[in-house]
C-alpha positions in Angstrom: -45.9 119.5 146.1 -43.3 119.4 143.4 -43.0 116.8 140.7 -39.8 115.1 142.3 -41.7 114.6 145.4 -44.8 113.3 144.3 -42.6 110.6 142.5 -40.5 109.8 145.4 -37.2 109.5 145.4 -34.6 106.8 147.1 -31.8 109.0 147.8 -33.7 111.0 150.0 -33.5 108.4 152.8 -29.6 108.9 152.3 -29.0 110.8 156.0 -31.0 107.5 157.9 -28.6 105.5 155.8 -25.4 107.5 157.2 -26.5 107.7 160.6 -27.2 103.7 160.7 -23.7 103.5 159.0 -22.1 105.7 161.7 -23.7 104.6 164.7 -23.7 100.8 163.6 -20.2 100.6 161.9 -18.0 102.4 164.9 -19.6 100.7 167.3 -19.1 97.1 165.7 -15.6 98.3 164.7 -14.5 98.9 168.1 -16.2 96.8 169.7 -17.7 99.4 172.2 -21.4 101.5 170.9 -19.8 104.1 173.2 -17.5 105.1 171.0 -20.0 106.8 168.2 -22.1 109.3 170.7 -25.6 109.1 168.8 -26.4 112.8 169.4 -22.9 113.1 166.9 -24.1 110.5 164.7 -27.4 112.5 164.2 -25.7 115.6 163.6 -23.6 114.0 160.8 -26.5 112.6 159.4 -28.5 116.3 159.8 -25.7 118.0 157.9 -26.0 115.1 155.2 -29.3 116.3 154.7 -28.5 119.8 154.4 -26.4 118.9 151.7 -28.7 116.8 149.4 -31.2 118.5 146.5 -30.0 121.5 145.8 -32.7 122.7 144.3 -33.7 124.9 147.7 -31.9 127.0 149.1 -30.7 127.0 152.9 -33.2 129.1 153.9 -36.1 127.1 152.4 -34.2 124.0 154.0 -34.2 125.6 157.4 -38.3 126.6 156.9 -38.9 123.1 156.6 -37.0 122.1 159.5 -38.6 125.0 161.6 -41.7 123.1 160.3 -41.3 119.9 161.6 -39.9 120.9 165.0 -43.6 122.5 165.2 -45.6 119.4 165.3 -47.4 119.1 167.9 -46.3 115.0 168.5 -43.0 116.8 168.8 -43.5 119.3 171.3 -45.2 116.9 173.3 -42.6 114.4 173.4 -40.4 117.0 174.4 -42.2 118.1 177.4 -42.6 114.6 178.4 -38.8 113.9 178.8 -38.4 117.2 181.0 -41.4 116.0 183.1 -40.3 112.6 183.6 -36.9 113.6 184.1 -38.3 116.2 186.8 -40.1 112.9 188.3 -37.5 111.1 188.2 -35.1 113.1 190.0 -37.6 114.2 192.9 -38.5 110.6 193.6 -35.0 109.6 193.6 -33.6 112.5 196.1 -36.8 111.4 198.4 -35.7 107.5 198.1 -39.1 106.3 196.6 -37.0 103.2 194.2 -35.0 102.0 196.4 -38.2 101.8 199.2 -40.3 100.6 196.1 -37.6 98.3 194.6 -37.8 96.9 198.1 -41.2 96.7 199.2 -41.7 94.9 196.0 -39.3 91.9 196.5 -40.0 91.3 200.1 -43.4 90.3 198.8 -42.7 89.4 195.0 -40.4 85.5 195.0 -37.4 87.3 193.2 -37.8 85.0 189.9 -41.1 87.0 188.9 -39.9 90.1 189.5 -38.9 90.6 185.6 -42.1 89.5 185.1 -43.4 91.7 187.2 -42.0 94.8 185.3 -43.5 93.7 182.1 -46.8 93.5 183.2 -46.6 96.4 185.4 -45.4 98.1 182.1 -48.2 96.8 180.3 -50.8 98.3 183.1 -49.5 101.6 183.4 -48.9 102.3 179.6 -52.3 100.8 178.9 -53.4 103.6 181.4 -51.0 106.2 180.5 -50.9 106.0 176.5 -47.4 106.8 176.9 -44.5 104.2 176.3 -42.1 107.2 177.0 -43.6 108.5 180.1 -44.2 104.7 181.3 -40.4 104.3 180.9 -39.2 107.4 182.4 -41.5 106.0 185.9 -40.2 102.3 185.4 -36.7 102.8 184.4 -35.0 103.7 187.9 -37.2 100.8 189.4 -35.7 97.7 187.0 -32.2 99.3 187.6 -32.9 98.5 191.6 -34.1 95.3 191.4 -31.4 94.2 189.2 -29.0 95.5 192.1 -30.9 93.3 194.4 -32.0 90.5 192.2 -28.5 89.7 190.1 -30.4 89.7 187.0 -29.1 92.0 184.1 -29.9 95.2 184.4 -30.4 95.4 180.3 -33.0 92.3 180.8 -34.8 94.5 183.5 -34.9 97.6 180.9 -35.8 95.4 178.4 -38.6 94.0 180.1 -39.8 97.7 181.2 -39.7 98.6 177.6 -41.6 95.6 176.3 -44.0 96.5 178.4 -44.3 100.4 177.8 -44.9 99.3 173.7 -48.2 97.2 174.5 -49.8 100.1 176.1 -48.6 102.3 173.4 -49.8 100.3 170.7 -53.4 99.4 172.5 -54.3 102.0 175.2 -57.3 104.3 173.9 -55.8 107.2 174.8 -52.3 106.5 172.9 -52.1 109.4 170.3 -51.0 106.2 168.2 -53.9 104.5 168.7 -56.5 107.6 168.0 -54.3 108.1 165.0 -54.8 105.4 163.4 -58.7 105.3 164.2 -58.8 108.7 162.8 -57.0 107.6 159.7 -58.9 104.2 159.4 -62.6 105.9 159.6 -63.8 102.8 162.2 -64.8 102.7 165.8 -61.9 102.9 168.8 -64.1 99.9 170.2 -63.7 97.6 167.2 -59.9 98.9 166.5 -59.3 97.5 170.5 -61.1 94.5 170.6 -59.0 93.5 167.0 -55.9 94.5 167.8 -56.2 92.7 171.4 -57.0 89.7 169.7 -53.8 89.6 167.3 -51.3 90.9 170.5 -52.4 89.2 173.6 -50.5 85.3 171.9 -47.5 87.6 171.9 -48.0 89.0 175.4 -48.4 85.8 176.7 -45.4 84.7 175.5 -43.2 86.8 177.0 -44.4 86.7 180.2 -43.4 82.8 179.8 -40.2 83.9 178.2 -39.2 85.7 181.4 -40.4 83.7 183.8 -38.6 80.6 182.3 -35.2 82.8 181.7 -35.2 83.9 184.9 -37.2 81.1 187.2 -33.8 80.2 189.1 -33.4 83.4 190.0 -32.4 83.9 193.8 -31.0 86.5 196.9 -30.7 86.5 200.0 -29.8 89.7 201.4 -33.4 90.5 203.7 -31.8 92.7 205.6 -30.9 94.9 203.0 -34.8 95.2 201.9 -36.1 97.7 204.1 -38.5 100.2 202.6 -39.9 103.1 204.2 -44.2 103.4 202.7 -44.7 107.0 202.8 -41.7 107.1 199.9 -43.4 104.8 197.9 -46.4 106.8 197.8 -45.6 108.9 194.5 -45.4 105.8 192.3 -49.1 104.5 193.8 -50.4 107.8 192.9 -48.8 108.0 189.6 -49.7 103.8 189.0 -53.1 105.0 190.2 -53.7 108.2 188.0 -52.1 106.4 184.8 -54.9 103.7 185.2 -57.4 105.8 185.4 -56.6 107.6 182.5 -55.5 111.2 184.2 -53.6 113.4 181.4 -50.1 112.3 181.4 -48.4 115.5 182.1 -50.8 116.6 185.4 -49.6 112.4 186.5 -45.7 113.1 186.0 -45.8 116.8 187.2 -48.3 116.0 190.5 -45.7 112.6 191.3 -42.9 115.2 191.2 -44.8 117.4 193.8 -45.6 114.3 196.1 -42.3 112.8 195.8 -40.9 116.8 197.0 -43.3 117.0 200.1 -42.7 113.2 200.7 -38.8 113.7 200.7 -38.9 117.2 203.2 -41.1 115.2 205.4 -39.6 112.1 205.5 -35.9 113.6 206.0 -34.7 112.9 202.6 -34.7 116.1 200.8 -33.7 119.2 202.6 -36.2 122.5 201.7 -33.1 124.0 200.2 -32.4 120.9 197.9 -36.1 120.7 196.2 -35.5 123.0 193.2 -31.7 121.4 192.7 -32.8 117.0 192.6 -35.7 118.3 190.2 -33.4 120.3 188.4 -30.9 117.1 188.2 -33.5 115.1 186.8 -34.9 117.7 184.0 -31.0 118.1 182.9 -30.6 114.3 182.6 -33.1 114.3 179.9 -31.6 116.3 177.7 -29.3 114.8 175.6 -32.8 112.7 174.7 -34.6 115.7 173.8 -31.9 117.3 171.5 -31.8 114.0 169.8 -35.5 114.2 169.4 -35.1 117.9 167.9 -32.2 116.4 166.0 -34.4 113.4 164.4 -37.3 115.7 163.9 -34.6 118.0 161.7 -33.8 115.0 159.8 -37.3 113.7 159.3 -38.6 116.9 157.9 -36.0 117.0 155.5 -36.5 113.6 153.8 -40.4 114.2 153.5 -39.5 117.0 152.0 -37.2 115.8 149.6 -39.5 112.4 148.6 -38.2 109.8 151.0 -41.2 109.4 152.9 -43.1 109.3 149.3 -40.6 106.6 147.9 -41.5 104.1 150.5 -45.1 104.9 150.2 -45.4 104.2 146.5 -42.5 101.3 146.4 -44.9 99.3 149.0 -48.6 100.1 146.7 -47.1 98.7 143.5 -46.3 95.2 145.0 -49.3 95.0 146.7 -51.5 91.6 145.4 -55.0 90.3 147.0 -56.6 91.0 150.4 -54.1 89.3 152.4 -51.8 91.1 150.3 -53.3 94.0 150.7 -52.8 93.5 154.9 -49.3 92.8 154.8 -48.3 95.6 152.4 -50.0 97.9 155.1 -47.4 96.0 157.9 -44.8 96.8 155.6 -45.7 100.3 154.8 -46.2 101.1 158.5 -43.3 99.7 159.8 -41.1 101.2 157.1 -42.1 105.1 157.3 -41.9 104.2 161.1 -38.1 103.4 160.3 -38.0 106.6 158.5 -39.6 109.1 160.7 -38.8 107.1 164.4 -41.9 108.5 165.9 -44.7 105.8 165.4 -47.7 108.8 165.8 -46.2 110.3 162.8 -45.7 107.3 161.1 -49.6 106.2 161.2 -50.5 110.2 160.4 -48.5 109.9 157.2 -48.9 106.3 155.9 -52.9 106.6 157.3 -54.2 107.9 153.8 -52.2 105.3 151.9 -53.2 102.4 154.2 -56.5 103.7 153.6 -57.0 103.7 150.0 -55.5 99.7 150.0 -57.9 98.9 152.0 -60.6 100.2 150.2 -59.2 98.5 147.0 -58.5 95.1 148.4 -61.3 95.3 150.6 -59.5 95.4 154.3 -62.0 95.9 156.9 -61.1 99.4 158.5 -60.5 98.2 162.4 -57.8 95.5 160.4 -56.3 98.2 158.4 -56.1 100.5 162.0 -54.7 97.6 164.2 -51.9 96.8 161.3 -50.9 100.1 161.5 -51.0 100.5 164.7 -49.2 97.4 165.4 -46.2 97.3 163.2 -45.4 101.2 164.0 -44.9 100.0 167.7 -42.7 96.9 166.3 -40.7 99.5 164.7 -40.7 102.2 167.7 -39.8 99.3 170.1 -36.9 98.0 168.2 -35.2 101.0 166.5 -32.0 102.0 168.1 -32.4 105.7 167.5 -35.9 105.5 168.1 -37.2 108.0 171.5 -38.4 104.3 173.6 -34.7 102.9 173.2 -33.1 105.5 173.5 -34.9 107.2 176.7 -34.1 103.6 178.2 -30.4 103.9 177.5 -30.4 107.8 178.8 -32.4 106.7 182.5 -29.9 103.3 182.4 -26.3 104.3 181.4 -26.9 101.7 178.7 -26.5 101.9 175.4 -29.6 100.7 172.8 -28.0 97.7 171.2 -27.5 96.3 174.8 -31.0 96.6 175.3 -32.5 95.1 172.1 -31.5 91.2 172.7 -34.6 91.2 175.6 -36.8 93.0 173.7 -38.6 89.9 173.3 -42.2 91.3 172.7 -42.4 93.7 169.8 -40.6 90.8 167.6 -43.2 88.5 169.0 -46.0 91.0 168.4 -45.0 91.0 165.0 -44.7 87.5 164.2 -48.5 87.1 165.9 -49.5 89.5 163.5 -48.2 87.7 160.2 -50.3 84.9 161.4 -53.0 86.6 161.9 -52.9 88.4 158.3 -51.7 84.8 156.9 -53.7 82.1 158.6 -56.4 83.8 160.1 -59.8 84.7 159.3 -60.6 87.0 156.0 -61.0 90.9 157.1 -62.7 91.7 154.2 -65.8 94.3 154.9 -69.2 92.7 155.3 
């Protein structure tokens, strides 16, 4: 590692800066986020990057970047998107949302359906360990019953979303939540039981946030709500193989194989059509997965150049005392999550750090894990350019900062985690 790295330096986080700048500025400028495409924004920001330390050459600049588009939390994310998108467009052609959207609110009073999409969120990305894929199955469903409900369609997203983060930052399966295990050196047991403790107040509390916001909620139109069961069946199966913890890819690729067969047989999908509404679905996820390579471009490059370290050592020097100790963890994880906008990567590289404080201050490990955990998913569920948001926006036809005023549990998760470190019990090690 060279000298200028191990020191860290500030003006390495320089291309987040511009992007945030870009996106943020036109959009409140003109009044319309629209106006500043994010995938453009990105690519300013990329060639920003390319630009800075000089020291290496382009070559040595692009062997980085070749680097991090290897990772493996990359690749994965990427086929993800072009699974769910696949899903997405088969159970579309063979009208499974608008029989499930249905079937749903003929038996569901239409003021808890929001809350229904948060706790179903919460269920299947518990299950899953996915907030991406939980979004890609839930997204097309919130945009229905907003149709038929009235309510906002960027509450319904945002309720989907709030949901897909608890999973993602609890489920045992989440590559979050085995990083930070890993990372922590304590048992996946403990790390649950702990973090369930500081997340379930904020949990709570949205589900009584949108079931007040929307308890007049009303519509009338029953002979619109027809559903047809056979078309709902790819969402059972996928609800169904998400809770009992099936690998997330076999559950997206076998719904879009039901959700086929279901559409020739029902009528919906001609044989000659199959290949095409997948196809149509794939392509609509990828301006989210050229992002993705974009960010991953971006984040390589700032590691590289000492960003990553900056943050790391900025947080360790102003770090006092056991509770101290806690929220300069919360700090450091939510900050390299800002950086990197991939939570699993975040935890991976501030896991060592965290570590050592903990040791020092004496942080018991499953505290250190769950804070890590925790405040990643705080930062993944409320960055505009993160892959959660901006999935949502892509399946929606909304933009991020439309999203973000509903996004009601990852602020609340964090403020029940503050407490926690603050007034609650001492996590020193026995």
């Amino acid at each position: 590692m060279k000298e200028e790295q191990k020191r860290g330096r500030a003006i390495a986080l320089l291309p987040i800066g511009v992007f945030l700048v870009l996106f943020l500025g036109v959009g409140i400028v003109s009044g319309d986020f629209y106006a500043m495409p994010a995938i453009v924004a990105f690519l300013i920001a990329l060639f920003v990057a390319f630009l800075q330390n000089k020291s290496l050459s382009f070559d040595e600049k692009i062997r980085v970047v070749s680097t991090g588009l290897a990772d493996e939390n990359m690749i994965t994310m990427s086929l993800i998107f072009l699974c769910a998108g696949g899903f997405s467009g088969a159970v579309n052609a063979a009208g499974g949302v608008e029989s499930t959207v249905n079937f749903g609110l003929s038996i569901l009073p239409s003021q808890f359906a929001v809350v229904g999409l948060f706790v179903l969120g919460c269920f299947i990305s518990l299950s899953m360990g996915t907030s991406t894929g939980t979004i890609a199955a839930l997204a097309p469903i919130a945009v229905g019953i907003s149709e038929k409900t009235g309510f906002a369609q960027t509450m319904c997203i945002g309720a989907v979303v709030c949901g897909a983060m608890f999973g993602d930052n609890l489920s045992v399966i989440s590559d979050t939540t085995i990083a930070a295990v890993k990372t922590q050196g304590c048992d996946m047991k403990d790390k649950f039981k702990a973090n369930f403790l500081i997340i379930l107040p904020a949990a709570i509390i949205t589900v009584v946030i949108f079931g007040f916001i929307t308890k007049n909620g009303n519509f009338e139109s029953v002979q619109n709500l027809s559903f047809h069961f056979a078309r709902i069946i790819p969402y059972i199966l996928v609800l169904i193989g998400a809770l009992i913890g099936v690998n997330v890819f076999v559950v997206l690729i076998g719904g879009t194989v039901v959700s086929l067969i279901v559409g020739v047989v029902t009528g919906s999908i001609s044989t000659m059509q199959m290949f095409s509404v997948v196809g149509d679905g794939v392509m609509g996820m990828y301006d989210i997965t050229v992002i993705s390579i974009i960010v991953a471009c971006i984040v390589a490059l700032v590691r590289e150049y000492g960003g990553i370290q900056f943050i790391l050592q900025l947080i360790r020097r102003r770090i006092h005392g056991e509770k101290g100790a806690q929220a300069g963890i919360a700090a450091l994880a939510l900050l390299v999550d800002m950086c990197t906008a991939n939570n699993t990567v975040a935890i991976v590289m501030a896991g060592p750090i965290a570590k050592e404080i903990s040791n020092e201050f004496g942080v018991d490990s499953k505290r250190s894990a769950s804070l890590l955990d925790i405040f990643t998913s705080v930062g993944q569920g409320l960055l505009p350019y993160g892959a959660q948001l901006l999935s949502a926006a892509t399946l929606t036809g909304l933009t991020p900062f439309e999203i973000m005023p509903y996004l009601y549990y990852p602020v609340l998760m964090a403020v029940s985690a503050l407490l926690f470190i603050f007034f609650g019990k001492s996590s020193k090690k026995q």
